Coordinates of C-alpha atoms in Angstrom, one line a residue:
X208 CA 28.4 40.4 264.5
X209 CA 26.2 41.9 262.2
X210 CA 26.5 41.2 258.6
X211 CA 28.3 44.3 257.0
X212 CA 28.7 43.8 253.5
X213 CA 26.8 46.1 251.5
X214 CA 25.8 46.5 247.3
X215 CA 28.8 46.2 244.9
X216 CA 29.4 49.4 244.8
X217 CA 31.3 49.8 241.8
X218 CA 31.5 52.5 239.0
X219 CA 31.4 50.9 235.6
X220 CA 32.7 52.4 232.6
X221 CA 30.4 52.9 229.5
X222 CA 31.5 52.4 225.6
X223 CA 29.8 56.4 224.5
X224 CA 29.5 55.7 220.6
X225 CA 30.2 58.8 218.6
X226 CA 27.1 59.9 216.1
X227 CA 29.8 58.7 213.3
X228 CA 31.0 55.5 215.1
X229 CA 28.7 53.4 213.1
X230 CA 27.9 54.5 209.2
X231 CA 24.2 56.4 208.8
X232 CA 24.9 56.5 204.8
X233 CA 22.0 54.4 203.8
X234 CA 19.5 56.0 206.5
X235 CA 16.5 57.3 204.9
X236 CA 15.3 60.6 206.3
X237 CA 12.7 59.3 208.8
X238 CA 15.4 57.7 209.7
X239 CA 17.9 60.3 210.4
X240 CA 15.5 62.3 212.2
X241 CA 15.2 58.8 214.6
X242 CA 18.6 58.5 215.0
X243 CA 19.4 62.3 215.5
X244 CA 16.9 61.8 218.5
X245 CA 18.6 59.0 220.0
X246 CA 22.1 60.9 219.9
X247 CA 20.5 63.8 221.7
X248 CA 19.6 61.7 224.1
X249 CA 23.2 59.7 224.8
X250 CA 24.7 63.4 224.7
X251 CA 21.4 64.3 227.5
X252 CA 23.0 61.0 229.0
X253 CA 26.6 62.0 229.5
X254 CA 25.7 65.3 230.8
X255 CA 23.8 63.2 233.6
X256 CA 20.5 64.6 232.3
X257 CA 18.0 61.8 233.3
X258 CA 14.7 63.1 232.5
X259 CA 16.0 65.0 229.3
X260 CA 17.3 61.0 228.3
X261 CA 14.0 59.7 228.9
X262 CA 12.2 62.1 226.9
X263 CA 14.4 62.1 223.7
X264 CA 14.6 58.2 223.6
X265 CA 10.6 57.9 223.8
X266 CA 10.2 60.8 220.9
X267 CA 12.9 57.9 219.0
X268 CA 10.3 55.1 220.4
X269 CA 7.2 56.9 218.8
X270 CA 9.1 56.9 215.2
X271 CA 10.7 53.3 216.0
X272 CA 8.4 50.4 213.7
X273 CA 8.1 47.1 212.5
X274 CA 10.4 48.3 209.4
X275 CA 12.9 50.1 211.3
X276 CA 16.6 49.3 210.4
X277 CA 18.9 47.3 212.6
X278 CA 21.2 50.3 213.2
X279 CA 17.9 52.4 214.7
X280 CA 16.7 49.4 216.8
X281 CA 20.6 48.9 218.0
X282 CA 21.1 53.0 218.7
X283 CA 17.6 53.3 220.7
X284 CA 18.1 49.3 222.8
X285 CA 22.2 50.7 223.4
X286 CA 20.7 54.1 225.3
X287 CA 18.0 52.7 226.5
X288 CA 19.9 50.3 228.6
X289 CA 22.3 52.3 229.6
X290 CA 19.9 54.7 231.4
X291 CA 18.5 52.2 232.6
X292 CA 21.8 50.6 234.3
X293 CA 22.6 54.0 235.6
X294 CA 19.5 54.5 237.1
X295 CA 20.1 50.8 238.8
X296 CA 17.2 49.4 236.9
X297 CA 18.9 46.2 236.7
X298 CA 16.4 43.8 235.3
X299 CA 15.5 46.2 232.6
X300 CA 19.1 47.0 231.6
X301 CA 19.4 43.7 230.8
X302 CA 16.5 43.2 228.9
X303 CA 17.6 46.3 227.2
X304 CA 21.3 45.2 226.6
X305 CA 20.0 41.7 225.3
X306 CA 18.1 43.1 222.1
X307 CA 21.0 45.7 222.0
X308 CA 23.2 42.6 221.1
X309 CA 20.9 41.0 219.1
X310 CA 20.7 43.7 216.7
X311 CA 24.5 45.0 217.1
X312 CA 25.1 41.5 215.6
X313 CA 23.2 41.8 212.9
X314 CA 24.9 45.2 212.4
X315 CA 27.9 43.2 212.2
X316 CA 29.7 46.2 213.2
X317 CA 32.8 45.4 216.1
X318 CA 32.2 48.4 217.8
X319 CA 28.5 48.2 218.2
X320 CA 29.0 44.4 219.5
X321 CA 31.8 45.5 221.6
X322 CA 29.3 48.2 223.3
X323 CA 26.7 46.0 223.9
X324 CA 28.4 43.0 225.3
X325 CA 30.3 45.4 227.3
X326 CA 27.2 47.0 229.0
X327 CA 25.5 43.4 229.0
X328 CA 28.3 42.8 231.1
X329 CA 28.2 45.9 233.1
X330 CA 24.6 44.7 234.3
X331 CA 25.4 41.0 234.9
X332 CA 28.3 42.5 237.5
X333 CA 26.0 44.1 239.7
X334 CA 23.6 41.5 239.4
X335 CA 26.5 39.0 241.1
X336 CA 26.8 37.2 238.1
X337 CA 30.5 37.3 237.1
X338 CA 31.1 34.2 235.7
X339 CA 28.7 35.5 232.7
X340 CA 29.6 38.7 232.6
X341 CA 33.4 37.7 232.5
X342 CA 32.0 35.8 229.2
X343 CA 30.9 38.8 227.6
X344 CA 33.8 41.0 228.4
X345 CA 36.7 38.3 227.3
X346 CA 34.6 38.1 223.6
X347 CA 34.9 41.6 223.9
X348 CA 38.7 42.2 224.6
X349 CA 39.5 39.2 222.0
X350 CA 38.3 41.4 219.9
X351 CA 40.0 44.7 221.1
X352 CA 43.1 43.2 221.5
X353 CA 44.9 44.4 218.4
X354 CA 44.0 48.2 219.1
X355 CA 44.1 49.1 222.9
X356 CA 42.3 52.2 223.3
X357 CA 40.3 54.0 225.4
X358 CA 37.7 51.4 225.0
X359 CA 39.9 48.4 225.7
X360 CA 41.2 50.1 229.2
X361 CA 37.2 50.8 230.2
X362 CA 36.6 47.6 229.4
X363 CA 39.7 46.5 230.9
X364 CA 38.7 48.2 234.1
X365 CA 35.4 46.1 234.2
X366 CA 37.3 42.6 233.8
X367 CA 39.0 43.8 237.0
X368 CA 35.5 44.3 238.3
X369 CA 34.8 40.4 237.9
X370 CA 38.4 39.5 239.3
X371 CA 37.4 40.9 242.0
X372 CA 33.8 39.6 242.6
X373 CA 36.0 36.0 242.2
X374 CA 38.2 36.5 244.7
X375 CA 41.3 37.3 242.9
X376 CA 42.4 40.8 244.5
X377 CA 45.7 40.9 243.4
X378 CA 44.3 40.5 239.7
X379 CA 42.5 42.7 239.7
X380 CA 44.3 45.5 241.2
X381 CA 47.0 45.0 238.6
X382 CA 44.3 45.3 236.2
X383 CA 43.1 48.3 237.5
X384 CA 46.8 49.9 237.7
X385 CA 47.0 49.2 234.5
X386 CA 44.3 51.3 233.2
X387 CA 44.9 53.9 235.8
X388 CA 48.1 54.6 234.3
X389 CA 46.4 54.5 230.8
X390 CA 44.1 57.4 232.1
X391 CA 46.7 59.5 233.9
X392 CA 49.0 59.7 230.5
X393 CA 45.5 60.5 228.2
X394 CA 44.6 63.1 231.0
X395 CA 41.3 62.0 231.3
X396 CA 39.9 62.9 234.6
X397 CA 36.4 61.6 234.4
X398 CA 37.8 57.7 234.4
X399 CA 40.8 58.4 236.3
X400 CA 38.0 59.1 239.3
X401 CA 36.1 55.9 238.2
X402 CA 39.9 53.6 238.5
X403 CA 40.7 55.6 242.1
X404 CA 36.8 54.5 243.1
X405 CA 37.4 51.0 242.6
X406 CA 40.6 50.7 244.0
X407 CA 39.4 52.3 247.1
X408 CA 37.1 49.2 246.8
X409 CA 39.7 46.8 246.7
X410 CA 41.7 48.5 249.7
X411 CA 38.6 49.1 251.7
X412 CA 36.8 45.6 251.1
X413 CA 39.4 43.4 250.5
X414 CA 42.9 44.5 252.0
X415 CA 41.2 46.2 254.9
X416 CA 43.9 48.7 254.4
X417 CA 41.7 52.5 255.8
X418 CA 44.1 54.5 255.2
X419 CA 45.0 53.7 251.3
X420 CA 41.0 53.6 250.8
X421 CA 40.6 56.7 252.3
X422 CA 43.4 58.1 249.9
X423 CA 41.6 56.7 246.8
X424 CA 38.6 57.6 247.5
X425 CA 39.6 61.5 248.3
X426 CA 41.1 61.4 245.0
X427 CA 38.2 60.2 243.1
X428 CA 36.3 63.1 244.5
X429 CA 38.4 65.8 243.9
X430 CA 39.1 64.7 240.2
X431 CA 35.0 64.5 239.6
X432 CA 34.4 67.4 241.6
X433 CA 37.4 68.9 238.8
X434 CA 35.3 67.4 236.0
X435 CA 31.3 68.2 237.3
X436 CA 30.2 64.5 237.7
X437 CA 27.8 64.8 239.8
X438 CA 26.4 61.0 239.8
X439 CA 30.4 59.7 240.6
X440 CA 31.1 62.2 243.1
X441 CA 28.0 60.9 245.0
X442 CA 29.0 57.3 244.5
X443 CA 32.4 58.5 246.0
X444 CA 30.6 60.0 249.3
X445 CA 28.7 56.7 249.8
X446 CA 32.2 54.7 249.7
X447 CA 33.5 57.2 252.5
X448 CA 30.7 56.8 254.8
X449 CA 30.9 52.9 254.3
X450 CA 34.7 53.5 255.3
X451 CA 34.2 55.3 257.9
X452 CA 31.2 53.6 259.5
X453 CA 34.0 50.5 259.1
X454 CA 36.2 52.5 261.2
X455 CA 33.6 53.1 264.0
X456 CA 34.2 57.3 263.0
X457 CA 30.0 57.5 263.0
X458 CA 29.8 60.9 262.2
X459 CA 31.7 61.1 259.2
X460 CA 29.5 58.4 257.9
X461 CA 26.1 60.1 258.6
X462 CA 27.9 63.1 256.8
X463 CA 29.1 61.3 254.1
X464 CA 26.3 59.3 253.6
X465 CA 23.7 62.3 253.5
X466 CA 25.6 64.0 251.0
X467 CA 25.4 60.9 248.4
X468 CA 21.9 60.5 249.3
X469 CA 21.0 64.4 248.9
X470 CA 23.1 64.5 245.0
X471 CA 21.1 61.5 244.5
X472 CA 17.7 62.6 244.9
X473 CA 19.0 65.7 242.9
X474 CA 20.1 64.2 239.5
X475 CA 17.1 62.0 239.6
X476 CA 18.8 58.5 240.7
X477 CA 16.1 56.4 242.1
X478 CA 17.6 52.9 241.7
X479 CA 20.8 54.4 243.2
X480 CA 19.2 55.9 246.2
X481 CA 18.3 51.7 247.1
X482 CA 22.2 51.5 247.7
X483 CA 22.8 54.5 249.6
X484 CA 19.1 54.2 252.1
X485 CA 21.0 50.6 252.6
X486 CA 24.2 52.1 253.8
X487 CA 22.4 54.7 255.7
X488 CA 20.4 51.7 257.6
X489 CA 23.5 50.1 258.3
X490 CA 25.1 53.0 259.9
X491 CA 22.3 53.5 261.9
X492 CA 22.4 50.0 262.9
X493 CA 25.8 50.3 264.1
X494 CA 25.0 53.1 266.0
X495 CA 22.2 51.8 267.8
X496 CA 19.2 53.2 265.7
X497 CA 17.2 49.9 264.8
X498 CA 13.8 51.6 264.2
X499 CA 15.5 54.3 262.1
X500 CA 17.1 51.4 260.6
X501 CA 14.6 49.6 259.9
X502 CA 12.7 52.4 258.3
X503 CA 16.0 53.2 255.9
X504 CA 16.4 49.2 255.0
X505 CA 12.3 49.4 253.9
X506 CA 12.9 52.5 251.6
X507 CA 15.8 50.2 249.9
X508 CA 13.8 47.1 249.7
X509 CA 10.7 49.3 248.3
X510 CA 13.4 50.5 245.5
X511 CA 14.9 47.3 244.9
X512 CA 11.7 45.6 244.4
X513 CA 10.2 48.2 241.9
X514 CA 13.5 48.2 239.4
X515 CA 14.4 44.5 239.7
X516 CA 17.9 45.2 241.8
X517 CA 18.3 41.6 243.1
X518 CA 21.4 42.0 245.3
X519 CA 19.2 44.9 246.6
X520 CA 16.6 42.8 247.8
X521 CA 19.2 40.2 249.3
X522 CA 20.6 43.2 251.3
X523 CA 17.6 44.8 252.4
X524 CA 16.0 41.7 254.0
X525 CA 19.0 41.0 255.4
X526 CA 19.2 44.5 256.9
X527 CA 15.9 44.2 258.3
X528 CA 16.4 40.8 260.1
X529 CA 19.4 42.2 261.5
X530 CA 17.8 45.0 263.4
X531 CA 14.7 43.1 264.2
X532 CA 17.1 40.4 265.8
X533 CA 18.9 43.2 267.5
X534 CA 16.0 44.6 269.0
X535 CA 15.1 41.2 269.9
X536 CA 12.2 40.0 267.5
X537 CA 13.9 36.9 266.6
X538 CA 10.5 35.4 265.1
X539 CA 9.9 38.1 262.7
X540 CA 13.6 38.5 261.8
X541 CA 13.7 34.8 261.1
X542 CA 11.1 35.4 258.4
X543 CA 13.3 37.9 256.7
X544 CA 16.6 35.9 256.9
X545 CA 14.5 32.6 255.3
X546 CA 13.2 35.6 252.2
X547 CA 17.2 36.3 252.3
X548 CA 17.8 32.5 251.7
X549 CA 15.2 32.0 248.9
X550 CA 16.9 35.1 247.2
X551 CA 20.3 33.6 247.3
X552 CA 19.2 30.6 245.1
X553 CA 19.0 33.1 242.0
X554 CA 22.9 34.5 242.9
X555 CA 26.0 33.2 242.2
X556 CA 27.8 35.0 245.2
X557 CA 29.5 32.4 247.6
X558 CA 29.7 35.1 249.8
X559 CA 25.9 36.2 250.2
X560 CA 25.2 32.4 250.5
X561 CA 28.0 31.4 253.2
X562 CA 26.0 34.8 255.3
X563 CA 23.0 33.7 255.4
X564 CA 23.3 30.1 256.1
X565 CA 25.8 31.7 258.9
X566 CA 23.0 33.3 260.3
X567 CA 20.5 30.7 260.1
X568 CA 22.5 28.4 261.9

């Protein structure tokens, strides 16, 4: 049986600081100008305006100097990483997150350090390193615990994240009722459809259940299709084609799969189009297709590689070997599954080591 675990395909919440969150008052005008910059660019961020992003944080970067304050360094290091986690620029987010933290901390503000330990977090999750992102996130609720708002529930929603990568299910979908409820009662559509993702997750990886997956999912996509977010809803398209390639129904996952991979290359998502080329090679795969395959796994592995996506390049190779050893090429897919085994050493995933040594032997 082929391997048929794919990324962690989860939808994490971000901490969005207000342009008043943290205190400007003692922000020269060069300053001000830097900083207005940077908020044009989280706002360019929310509105899942990529390149618009890009361009506002390097106008901050040009005004950004050896004199800058900490609140500038911490504004411009916050945004940057977070466009670069969105994008799936995994390595990069975390460089990104790590002088976020460094500065939030001399900021000595809680909800600058709660943002950045939250998105350092974030990046350490899909880099299948719970164990230190569940470090971040508990210093983060012990300081939340007092005031549970809409902040505490997103980051609640992320713990569940790391429950789950460490194997307690039913932790984490208490967890993630929990917040769902939260959302429903705020009416906040946007992370009700992130909650509904994630427990499709659970159902669909973990309790095998199709049916209650399928019913997640569904509602994930009509409550982002309700609120326009665009880079969820094709999140929520690559889950269904997953779940329906699961459930042998092949041509629901082709159609589901193109769709995420079509929004994708729309809003500009190159690190995210490494997880959804993946799925699409192991659809194919299933169905027979290992050239095809093949040729879908080596468009993931080329993304991976360029943005630092280390689970990427653990699931790519492995995709690879699997078709070659399909077709019969067992030489050259043994070269792949011993890259596969190298890459494991870096992971903390029991899971993506107890595959390949099952395929080895």
């Amino acid at each position: 049986m082929f391997f048929k675990n794919s990324y962690i395909h989860i939808l994490l919440f971000f901490i969005f600081l207000s342009p008043t969150a943290i205190s400007q008052e003692n922000s020269n005008e060069n300053e001000k100008t830097t900083l207005d910059l940077i908020q044009a660019a989280a706002d360019a961020l929310e509105a899942e305006e990529y390149v618009k992003t890009a361009d506002y944080l390097n106008f901050a970067k040009a005004r950004i100097d050896s004199g800058s304050s900490p609140l500038v360094l911490y504004r411009y290091y916050q945004n940057f990483a977070e466009l670069s986690f969105t994008k799936y620029l995994v390595a990069e987010a975390q460089e990104a997150y790590q002088k976020s933290i460094e500065f939030a901390l001399k900021l000595q503000d809680t909800v600058a350090i709660v943002a950045s330990y939250s998105g350092m977090a974030n990046a350490l999750l899909v880099d299948s390193k719970y164990k230190q992102a569940l470090k971040y996130q508990n210093e983060a609720l012990e300081m939340l615990k007092d005031k549970k708002s809409k902040t505490y529930y997103g980051l609640l929603a992320n713990t569940a994240l790391a429950y789950k990568q460490a194997k307690d299910f039913d932790g984490a979908l208490t967890a993630f009722m929990e917040v769902k409820e939260y959302f429903q009662t705020t009416g906040n559509f946007k992370s009700q459809a992130i909650v509904e993702n994630n427990i499709g997750e659970l159902y669909r990886e973990n309790f095998n259940d199709f049916a209650q997956a399928n019913a997640h999912y569904k509602r994930a996509v009509a409550l982002n299709i309700r609120a326009n977010e665009r880079h969820q809803l094709s999140q929520n398209y690559h889950n269904l084609a997953l779940l329906f390639q699961e459930n042998n129904t092949l041509d629901s996952a082709f159609y589901y799969i193109h769709k995420a991979i079509e929004i994708k290359g729309e809003i500009g998502d190159s690190g995210g189009r490494a997880l959804s080329n993946h799925a699409l090679g192991t659809i194919q795969l299933t169905a027979g297709q290992y050239d095809e395959a093949i040729n879908s796994f080596e468009e993931s592995l080329e993304i991976s590689t360029l943005f630092g996506i280390t689970p990427g390049l653990f699931y790519a190779n492995m995709g690879i070997a699997n078709a070659l050893y399909a077709k019969g090429n067992h030489i050259e897919a043994l070269a792949y599954y011993l890259k596969v085994e190298k890459i494991t050493r870096d992971l903390e995933s029991f899971d993506m080591k107890k595959a390949i040594s099952k395929r080895l032997l």
